[in-house]
CSV table of C-alpha atoms (C1' of nucleotides) and ligand atoms in Angstrom, one decimal:
chain,number,residue,atom,x,y,z
J,5,MET,CA,79.0,12.4,54.6
J,6,ALA,CA,80.9,9.3,55.5
J,7,VAL,CA,80.0,5.6,55.1
J,8,SER,CA,80.1,3.4,58.2
J,9,GLU,CA,78.8,0.0,59.1
J,10,GLN,CA,75.7,1.7,60.4
J,11,GLY,CA,74.9,3.5,57.1
J,12,LEU,CA,75.7,7.0,56.2
J,13,THR,CA,77.0,9.5,58.8
J,14,PHE,CA,76.4,13.2,58.4
J,15,SER,CA,77.8,16.4,59.7
J,16,PRO,CA,77.1,17.2,63.4
J,17,GLU,CA,74.5,19.9,62.6
J,18,ILE,CA,72.6,17.5,60.3
J,19,GLU,CA,72.9,14.7,62.8
J,20,ALA,CA,71.3,17.0,65.3
J,21,ARG,CA,68.4,17.7,63.0
J,22,LEU,CA,68.0,14.0,62.4
J,23,GLU,CA,67.9,13.3,66.1
J,24,LYS,CA,65.2,15.9,66.4
J,25,ALA,CA,63.3,14.4,63.5
J,26,ALA,CA,63.5,11.0,65.1
J,27,ARG,CA,62.1,12.4,68.3
J,28,LEU,CA,59.2,14.1,66.5
J,29,CYS,CA,58.4,10.9,64.8
J,30,SER,CA,58.4,8.7,67.9
J,31,GLU,CA,56.2,11.4,69.6
J,32,GLN,CA,53.7,10.8,66.8
J,33,GLY,CA,53.9,7.0,67.0
J,34,THR,CA,55.9,6.6,63.8
J,35,THR,CA,59.5,5.7,63.2
J,36,LEU,CA,62.4,7.4,61.5
J,37,THR,CA,63.9,4.1,60.3
J,38,PRO,CA,67.5,3.9,59.2
J,39,LEU,CA,66.4,4.1,55.6
J,40,ARG,CA,64.3,7.2,56.2
J,41,ARG,CA,67.0,8.7,58.3
J,42,GLU,CA,69.5,8.3,55.5
J,43,VAL,CA,67.3,9.8,52.9
J,44,LEU,CA,66.5,12.8,55.1
J,45,GLY,CA,70.2,13.2,55.9
J,46,LEU,CA,71.0,13.1,52.2
J,47,VAL,CA,68.4,15.7,51.4
J,48,LEU,CA,69.6,18.0,54.2
J,49,SER,CA,73.2,17.6,53.2
J,50,SER,CA,72.5,18.9,49.7
J,51,ASP,CA,72.8,22.6,49.3
J,52,GLN,CA,70.5,22.4,46.3
J,53,PRO,CA,67.2,20.5,45.7
J,54,ILE,CA,68.1,16.9,45.0
J,55,GLY,CA,66.3,14.5,42.6
J,56,ALA,CA,64.9,11.1,43.6
J,57,TYR,CA,67.4,9.3,41.4
J,58,ALA,CA,70.4,11.3,42.7
J,59,LEU,CA,69.2,10.2,46.2
J,60,LEU,CA,69.0,6.7,44.9
J,61,ASP,CA,72.6,6.8,43.6
J,62,HIS,CA,73.8,7.9,47.0
J,63,LEU,CA,71.7,5.3,48.8
J,64,ARG,CA,73.2,2.5,46.8
J,65,ARG,CA,76.5,3.2,48.4
J,66,THR,CA,75.2,1.5,51.5
J,67,ARG,CA,72.1,-0.4,50.2
J,68,ALA,CA,72.8,-2.6,47.3
J,69,GLY,CA,69.2,-3.4,46.7
J,70,ALA,CA,67.9,0.2,46.7
J,71,ALA,CA,65.4,0.8,43.9
J,72,PRO,CA,63.1,3.7,42.9
J,73,PRO,CA,60.3,2.6,45.3
J,74,THR,CA,62.9,2.6,48.1
J,75,VAL,CA,63.5,6.3,47.8
J,76,TYR,CA,60.0,7.4,46.8
J,77,ARG,CA,58.5,5.7,49.8
J,78,ALA,CA,60.9,7.3,52.1
J,79,LEU,CA,60.3,10.7,50.5
J,80,ASP,CA,56.5,10.2,50.8
J,81,PHE,CA,57.0,9.5,54.5
J,82,LEU,CA,59.2,12.5,55.0
J,83,ARG,CA,56.9,14.8,53.0
J,84,GLU,CA,53.8,13.8,54.9
J,85,ARG,CA,55.5,14.9,58.1
J,86,GLY,CA,56.8,18.1,56.6
J,87,PHE,CA,60.5,17.2,56.9
J,88,VAL,CA,60.9,17.5,53.1
J,89,HIS,CA,59.2,19.5,50.4
J,90,LYS,CA,59.0,18.9,46.7
J,91,VAL,CA,59.9,21.7,44.3
J,92,GLU,CA,57.6,21.2,41.4
J,93,ARG,CA,59.5,23.2,38.9
J,94,LEU,CA,62.6,21.1,39.5
J,95,ASN,CA,61.1,17.7,40.3
J,96,ALA,CA,63.4,17.7,43.2
J,97,PHE,CA,63.3,17.8,47.0
J,98,VAL,CA,64.5,20.1,49.7
J,99,GLY,CA,64.7,19.8,53.4
J,100,CYS,CA,62.3,22.0,55.4
J,101,PRO,CA,64.3,24.5,57.5
J,102,SER,CA,61.5,24.8,60.0
J,103,ALA,CA,60.4,21.2,60.2
J,104,ALA,CA,60.7,21.3,64.0
J,105,ASP,CA,58.4,24.3,64.3
J,106,HIS,CA,55.3,22.9,62.8
J,107,VAL,CA,55.7,19.5,64.4
J,108,GLY,CA,54.5,16.9,62.0
J,109,HIS,CA,51.8,18.9,60.3
J,110,ASP,CA,52.9,19.5,56.8
J,111,HIS,CA,52.9,23.2,56.1
J,112,GLY,CA,53.6,22.5,52.4
J,113,HIS,CA,50.3,24.2,51.5
J,114,ALA,CA,51.5,27.5,52.7
J,115,VAL,CA,55.1,27.7,51.7
J,116,GLN,CA,56.9,29.5,48.9
J,117,PHE,CA,60.2,28.8,47.2
J,118,LEU,CA,62.7,31.3,45.8
J,119,ILE,CA,64.7,29.4,43.2
J,120,CYS,CA,67.9,30.9,41.9
J,121,THR,CA,68.3,29.8,38.3
J,122,ARG,CA,72.0,30.5,38.4
J,123,CYS,CA,73.4,28.9,41.5
J,124,GLY,CA,70.4,26.5,41.9
J,125,ARG,CA,69.9,27.2,45.6
J,126,VAL,CA,66.3,27.4,46.9
J,127,THR,CA,65.1,29.4,49.8
J,128,GLU,CA,61.9,28.6,51.6
J,129,THR,CA,59.6,31.3,52.9
J,130,GLU,CA,56.2,31.5,54.5
J,131,ASP,CA,54.9,34.9,53.4
J,132,GLU,CA,51.7,36.0,54.9
J,133,ALA,CA,50.9,38.6,52.2
J,134,ILE,CA,51.2,36.0,49.5
J,135,ILE,CA,49.2,33.5,51.4
J,136,ALA,CA,46.5,36.1,52.0
J,137,ALA,CA,46.5,37.2,48.4
J,138,VAL,CA,46.2,33.7,47.2
J,139,ALA,CA,43.3,32.9,49.6
J,140,GLN,CA,41.5,36.0,48.5
J,141,ALA,CA,41.9,35.3,44.8
J,142,ALA,CA,40.6,31.7,45.4
J,143,GLU,CA,37.7,33.0,47.3
J,144,ARG,CA,36.8,35.5,44.6
J,145,HIS,CA,36.6,32.6,42.2
J,146,GLY,CA,34.4,30.6,44.5
J,147,PHE,CA,37.2,28.2,44.9
J,148,ARG,CA,37.8,26.2,48.0
J,149,GLN,CA,41.5,26.2,48.2
J,150,MET,CA,43.4,23.3,49.7
J,151,ARG,CA,47.0,24.2,48.9
J,152,ALA,CA,49.0,26.4,46.7
J,153,THR,CA,52.3,25.9,44.9
J,154,VAL,CA,54.3,29.2,44.8
J,155,GLU,CA,57.7,29.0,43.2
J,156,ILE,CA,59.5,32.1,42.3
J,157,GLU,CA,62.4,31.9,39.9
J,158,GLY,CA,65.1,34.5,39.4
J,159,LEU,CA,68.5,35.4,40.7
J,160,CYS,CA,69.4,35.4,44.4
J,161,ARG,CA,71.2,38.3,46.0
J,162,ALA,CA,74.6,36.7,45.5
J,163,CYS,CA,74.0,35.8,41.9
J,164,ALA,CA,72.3,39.0,40.8
J,165,GLY,CA,75.5,40.9,41.7
K,28,MET,CA,37.3,17.5,16.1
K,29,ALA,CA,37.2,15.9,12.7
K,30,VAL,CA,39.9,14.5,10.5
K,31,SER,CA,40.2,15.7,6.9
K,32,GLU,CA,42.8,15.6,4.2
K,33,GLN,CA,44.1,18.9,5.5
K,34,GLY,CA,44.6,17.6,9.0
K,35,LEU,CA,42.3,18.1,12.0
K,36,THR,CA,39.4,20.4,11.8
K,37,PHE,CA,38.1,22.0,15.0
K,38,SER,CA,35.0,23.7,16.2
K,39,PRO,CA,34.2,27.1,14.7
K,40,GLU,CA,35.2,29.0,17.8
K,41,ILE,CA,38.5,27.2,18.0
K,42,GLU,CA,39.1,27.7,14.3
K,43,ALA,CA,38.6,31.4,14.9
K,44,ARG,CA,41.2,31.4,17.6
K,45,LEU,CA,43.6,29.5,15.4
K,46,GLU,CA,43.1,32.1,12.7
K,47,LYS,CA,43.9,34.8,15.2
K,48,ALA,CA,47.0,33.0,16.4
K,49,ALA,CA,48.2,32.5,12.8
K,50,ARG,CA,47.8,36.3,12.2
K,51,LEU,CA,49.7,37.1,15.4
K,52,CYS,CA,52.5,34.8,14.3
K,53,SER,CA,52.9,36.2,10.9
K,54,GLU,CA,52.9,39.7,12.4
K,55,GLN,CA,55.9,38.6,14.4
K,56,GLY,CA,57.6,37.0,11.4
K,57,THR,CA,57.0,33.5,12.6
K,58,THR,CA,54.7,30.8,11.2
K,59,LEU,CA,51.9,28.8,12.7
K,60,THR,CA,52.6,25.8,10.6
K,61,PRO,CA,50.0,23.1,10.1
K,62,LEU,CA,51.6,21.0,12.8
K,63,ARG,CA,51.7,23.8,15.4
K,64,ARG,CA,48.2,24.7,14.4
K,65,GLU,CA,47.0,21.2,15.1
K,66,VAL,CA,48.7,21.0,18.4
K,67,LEU,CA,47.3,24.4,19.5
K,68,GLY,CA,43.8,23.3,18.3
K,69,LEU,CA,44.1,20.1,20.3
K,70,VAL,CA,45.1,21.9,23.4
K,71,LEU,CA,42.3,24.4,23.0
K,72,SER,CA,39.8,21.7,22.3
K,73,SER,CA,40.5,20.0,25.6
K,74,ASP,CA,38.4,21.1,28.6
K,75,GLN,CA,41.2,20.0,30.9
K,76,PRO,CA,45.0,20.3,30.8
K,77,ILE,CA,46.3,17.8,28.3
K,78,GLY,CA,49.6,15.9,28.6
K,79,ALA,CA,52.2,15.8,25.8
K,80,TYR,CA,51.7,12.2,25.2
K,81,ALA,CA,47.9,12.5,25.0
K,82,LEU,CA,48.5,15.2,22.4
K,83,LEU,CA,50.9,12.8,20.6
K,84,ASP,CA,48.2,10.1,20.5
K,85,HIS,CA,45.8,12.6,18.9
K,86,LEU,CA,48.4,13.8,16.5
K,87,ARG,CA,49.1,10.3,15.2
K,88,ARG,CA,45.7,10.1,13.8
K,89,THR,CA,46.9,12.4,11.0
K,90,ARG,CA,50.6,12.2,11.3
K,91,ALA,CA,52.0,8.7,11.2
K,92,GLY,CA,55.5,9.7,12.0
K,93,ALA,CA,54.8,11.8,15.0
K,94,ALA,CA,57.1,11.3,17.9
K,95,PRO,CA,57.7,13.0,21.3
K,96,PRO,CA,60.0,15.7,19.8
K,97,THR,CA,57.2,16.5,17.4
K,98,VAL,CA,54.8,17.6,20.1
K,99,TYR,CA,57.4,19.0,22.5
K,100,ARG,CA,58.8,21.3,19.8
K,101,ALA,CA,55.4,22.5,18.8
K,102,LEU,CA,54.6,23.1,22.5
K,103,ASP,CA,57.8,25.0,23.0
K,104,PHE,CA,56.9,27.3,20.1
K,105,LEU,CA,53.4,27.8,21.4
K,106,ARG,CA,54.5,28.5,25.0
K,107,GLU,CA,57.2,31.0,23.9
K,108,ARG,CA,54.4,33.0,22.2
K,109,GLY,CA,52.0,32.7,25.1
K,110,PHE,CA,49.4,30.6,23.3
K,111,VAL,CA,49.9,27.8,25.7
K,112,HIS,CA,51.0,27.4,29.3
K,113,LYS,CA,52.3,24.5,31.3
K,114,VAL,CA,50.7,23.6,34.5
K,115,GLU,CA,53.6,22.3,36.5
K,116,ARG,CA,51.7,20.4,39.1
K,117,LEU,CA,50.1,18.3,36.4
K,118,ASN,CA,52.8,18.2,33.8
K,119,ALA,CA,50.1,19.2,31.3
K,120,PHE,CA,49.3,22.1,29.1
K,121,VAL,CA,46.4,24.5,28.8
K,122,GLY,CA,45.5,27.1,26.2
K,123,CYS,CA,45.8,30.7,27.2
K,124,PRO,CA,42.4,32.4,27.2
K,125,SER,CA,43.9,35.8,26.7
K,126,ALA,CA,46.6,35.0,24.2
K,127,ALA,CA,45.4,37.7,21.8
K,128,ASP,CA,45.6,40.4,24.5
K,129,HIS,CA,49.3,40.2,25.2
K,130,VAL,CA,50.3,39.7,21.6
K,131,GLY,CA,53.3,37.4,21.5
K,132,HIS,CA,54.8,38.4,24.7
K,133,ASP,CA,54.5,35.5,27.1
K,134,HIS,CA,52.8,36.6,30.2
K,135,GLY,CA,53.5,33.2,31.8
K,136,HIS,CA,55.5,34.8,34.5
K,137,ALA,CA,52.5,36.6,35.9
K,138,VAL,CA,49.7,34.1,35.7
K,139,GLN,CA,48.1,31.9,38.3
K,140,PHE,CA,46.1,28.7,37.9
K,141,LEU,CA,43.2,27.4,39.9
K,142,ILE,CA,43.2,23.7,39.6
K,143,CYS,CA,40.1,21.7,40.6
K,144,THR,CA,41.2,18.4,42.0
K,145,ARG,CA,37.8,16.9,41.4
K,146,CYS,CA,36.7,17.8,37.9
K,147,GLY,CA,40.2,18.6,36.7
K,148,ARG,CA,39.5,21.9,35.1
K,149,VAL,CA,41.9,24.7,35.4
K,150,THR,CA,41.1,28.4,35.4
K,151,GLU,CA,43.8,31.0,34.6
K,152,THR,CA,43.9,34.3,36.4
K,153,GLU,CA,46.2,37.3,36.5
K,154,ASP,CA,45.8,38.6,40.0
K,155,GLU,CA,47.5,41.9,40.8
K,156,ALA,CA,47.5,41.3,44.5
K,157,ILE,CA,49.3,38.0,44.2
K,158,ILE,CA,51.7,39.4,41.7
K,159,ALA,CA,52.5,42.4,44.0
K,160,ALA,CA,52.8,40.2,47.0
K,161,VAL,CA,55.2,37.9,45.2
K,162,ALA,CA,57.3,40.8,43.9
K,163,GLN,CA,57.5,42.2,47.4
K,164,ALA,CA,58.5,39.0,48.9
K,165,ALA,CA,61.2,38.5,46.3
K,166,GLU,CA,62.5,42.0,46.8
K,167,ARG,CA,62.6,41.5,50.6
K,168,HIS,CA,64.9,38.6,50.0
K,169,GLY,CA,67.1,40.5,47.6
K,170,PHE,CA,65.9,38.3,44.9
K,171,ARG,CA,65.7,39.5,41.3
K,172,GLN,CA,62.5,37.8,40.2
K,173,MET,CA,62.1,36.6,36.7
K,174,ARG,CA,58.9,34.6,36.9
K,175,ALA,CA,56.6,32.9,39.3
K,176,THR,CA,54.7,29.7,39.2
K,177,VAL,CA,51.5,30.0,41.2
K,178,GLU,CA,49.2,27.0,41.2
K,179,ILE,CA,46.2,26.8,43.6
K,180,GLU,CA,44.6,23.5,44.1
K,181,GLY,CA,41.2,22.8,45.6
K,182,LEU,CA,37.6,22.5,44.6
K,183,CYS,CA,36.0,24.8,42.0
K,184,ARG,CA,32.6,26.4,42.8
K,185,ALA,CA,30.7,23.7,41.0
K,186,CYS,CA,32.6,20.8,42.7
K,187,ALA,CA,32.6,22.4,46.2
K,188,GLY,CA,28.8,22.3,46.1
M,19,DC,C1',71.3,28.8,-11.3
M,20,DT,C1',73.2,26.8,-7.4
M,21,DC,C1',75.4,27.1,-3.1
M,22,DG,C1',74.8,27.6,1.5
M,23,DC,C1',71.9,29.2,5.2
M,24,DT,C1',67.8,29.0,8.1
M,25,DC,C1',63.9,26.8,9.7
M,26,DA,C1',60.7,23.0,10.4
M,27,DT,C1',60.2,18.4,10.8
M,28,DG,C1',61.5,13.4,10.8
M,29,DT,C1',63.8,9.7,13.2
M,30,DT,C1',66.1,7.0,16.6
M,31,DA,C1',67.6,6.5,21.0
M,32,DT,C1',67.8,7.4,25.8
M,33,DA,C1',67.4,10.0,30.0
M,34,DA,C1',64.7,11.2,34.0
M,35,DG,C1',60.8,10.9,37.0
M,36,DA,C1',57.3,8.0,39.1
M,37,DT,C1',54.3,4.0,40.3
M,38,DA,C1',52.1,-0.8,40.2
M,39,DA,C1',52.1,-5.2,42.0
M,40,DC,C1',53.7,-8.7,44.5
M,41,DA,C1',57.2,-10.9,47.8
M,42,DT,C1',59.7,-11.0,52.1
M,43,DG,C1',60.7,-10.4,56.7
M,44,DT,C1',60.2,-8.4,61.4
M,45,DC,C1',57.7,-7.2,65.3
M,46,DC,C1',54.1,-7.7,68.4
M,47,DG,C1',49.7,-8.8,70.6
M,48,DG,C1',46.3,-12.4,71.3
X,18,DC,C1',52.1,-20.3,67.6
X,19,DC,C1',49.2,-17.4,64.6
X,20,DG,C1',47.8,-13.3,62.2
X,21,DG,C1',48.0,-8.5,61.2
X,22,DA,C1',50.6,-4.2,60.7
X,23,DC,C1',54.4,-2.1,58.9
X,24,DA,C1',58.7,-1.5,56.4
X,25,DT,C1',61.4,-2.9,52.9
X,26,DG,C1',62.8,-5.7,48.8
X,27,DT,C1',62.1,-6.9,44.0
X,28,DT,C1',60.6,-6.7,39.3
X,29,DA,C1',58.4,-4.5,35.8
X,30,DT,C1',56.3,-0.9,33.7
X,31,DC,C1',54.6,3.6,32.9
X,32,DT,C1',55.0,8.7,32.1
X,33,DT,C1',57.5,12.7,30.9
X,34,DA,C1',61.2,14.9,28.5
X,35,DT,C1',65.5,15.6,25.8
X,36,DA,C1',69.7,14.5,23.0
X,37,DA,C1',71.5,13.9,18.6
X,38,DC,C1',71.6,13.4,14.1
X,39,DA,C1',69.1,13.3,9.3
X,40,DT,C1',66.1,15.2,5.8
X,41,DG,C1',64.0,18.5,3.1
X,42,DA,C1',61.8,22.9,1.7
X,43,DG,C1',62.5,27.8,0.8
X,44,DC,C1',65.2,31.7,0.0
X,45,DG,C1',68.8,35.1,-0.8
X,46,DA,C1',73.8,36.1,-2.2
X,47,DG,C1',76.9,35.6,-5.5
F,217,ZN,ZN1,58.9,23.8,55.2
F,218,ZN,ZN1,72.1,32.3,43.2
F,219,ZN,ZN1,47.7,33.1,29.7
F,220,ZN,ZN1,35.6,21.2,39.8
DNA sequence: CTCGCTCATGTTATAAGATAACATGTCCGG
DNA sequence: CCGGACATGTTATCTTATAACATGAGCGAG
């Protein structure tokens, strides 16, 4: 992405997603501020999960005063709205490919990640069979499930050869 | 647990599990050293997942020189042998209730945790339906799965009331 | 016996991830 | 003009984890 007076500029596809996110936010009465927009753009521009401090390094190109709370607060906002997910195994963040579909309601409780340990790429899925199996297992234990973290590690098709 | 000249002493049930673990180690040609034994005992004595630095605090009662690597190395050893698992959501460690069953081969790739967000207790399960659903989802994506982290959060039977 | 290897641990330092607490500034309605 | 809501700035600290190098016990080859 490029640096301009207005902050970072991203690829056309990502700019389009940012526009959409901005629209969704204003429909909810919230704001995708320039800071939040930049953080989301950076996450979406990464082809791998990106850590908070890597985001911070990028942010500092345009925002001298950026500090950890700067990026964590933006990430909190974006995660609450389902634009971004955290991959627990990696302590890193990915953009949600279907953020527009579930409009502002975080589906993070029903998502699974496929993490390639070779190329580092992460694929998001929403697998009904896994969701059902998890719900049943929880029920069988008398457990009132709120959310589930499902992160599958291995080799992606390309890397498995 | 009590502190003696020999290090920490645990409850009889836990001492029995430590004995068993020691036997399993020596069958594999490894050693459950006093340090590793203490760390395992501390993990088993906790009714909740315990963090590395909490373990470290306990350890220092008997080992003045204990430092982060002391506990992380012991945990690495114990995890490799399946005596201990890490709960990723909590960055904390739990004892494996079935460590003796799978003798030295870490089943951590096929385990699920039920985490109660109220009382903090964690239950380990090995649910075939979840394992199968995860394997199928991976396969459908052309993904060669190595392991899966499945951590379910909610309220346990007691806490759900 | 002693050299050199392996393994376990000690020791020091730092990296990496996350949050607490308080300050500042903008916007907007009353 | 005041006061509250919200976003961000700022400083400090906390938690989690690893890197890198040092020490020392135990053991087998020669
Ligand atoms: Zn998503
Ligand atoms: Zn790959
Ligand atoms: Zn287990
Ligand atoms: Zn509970």
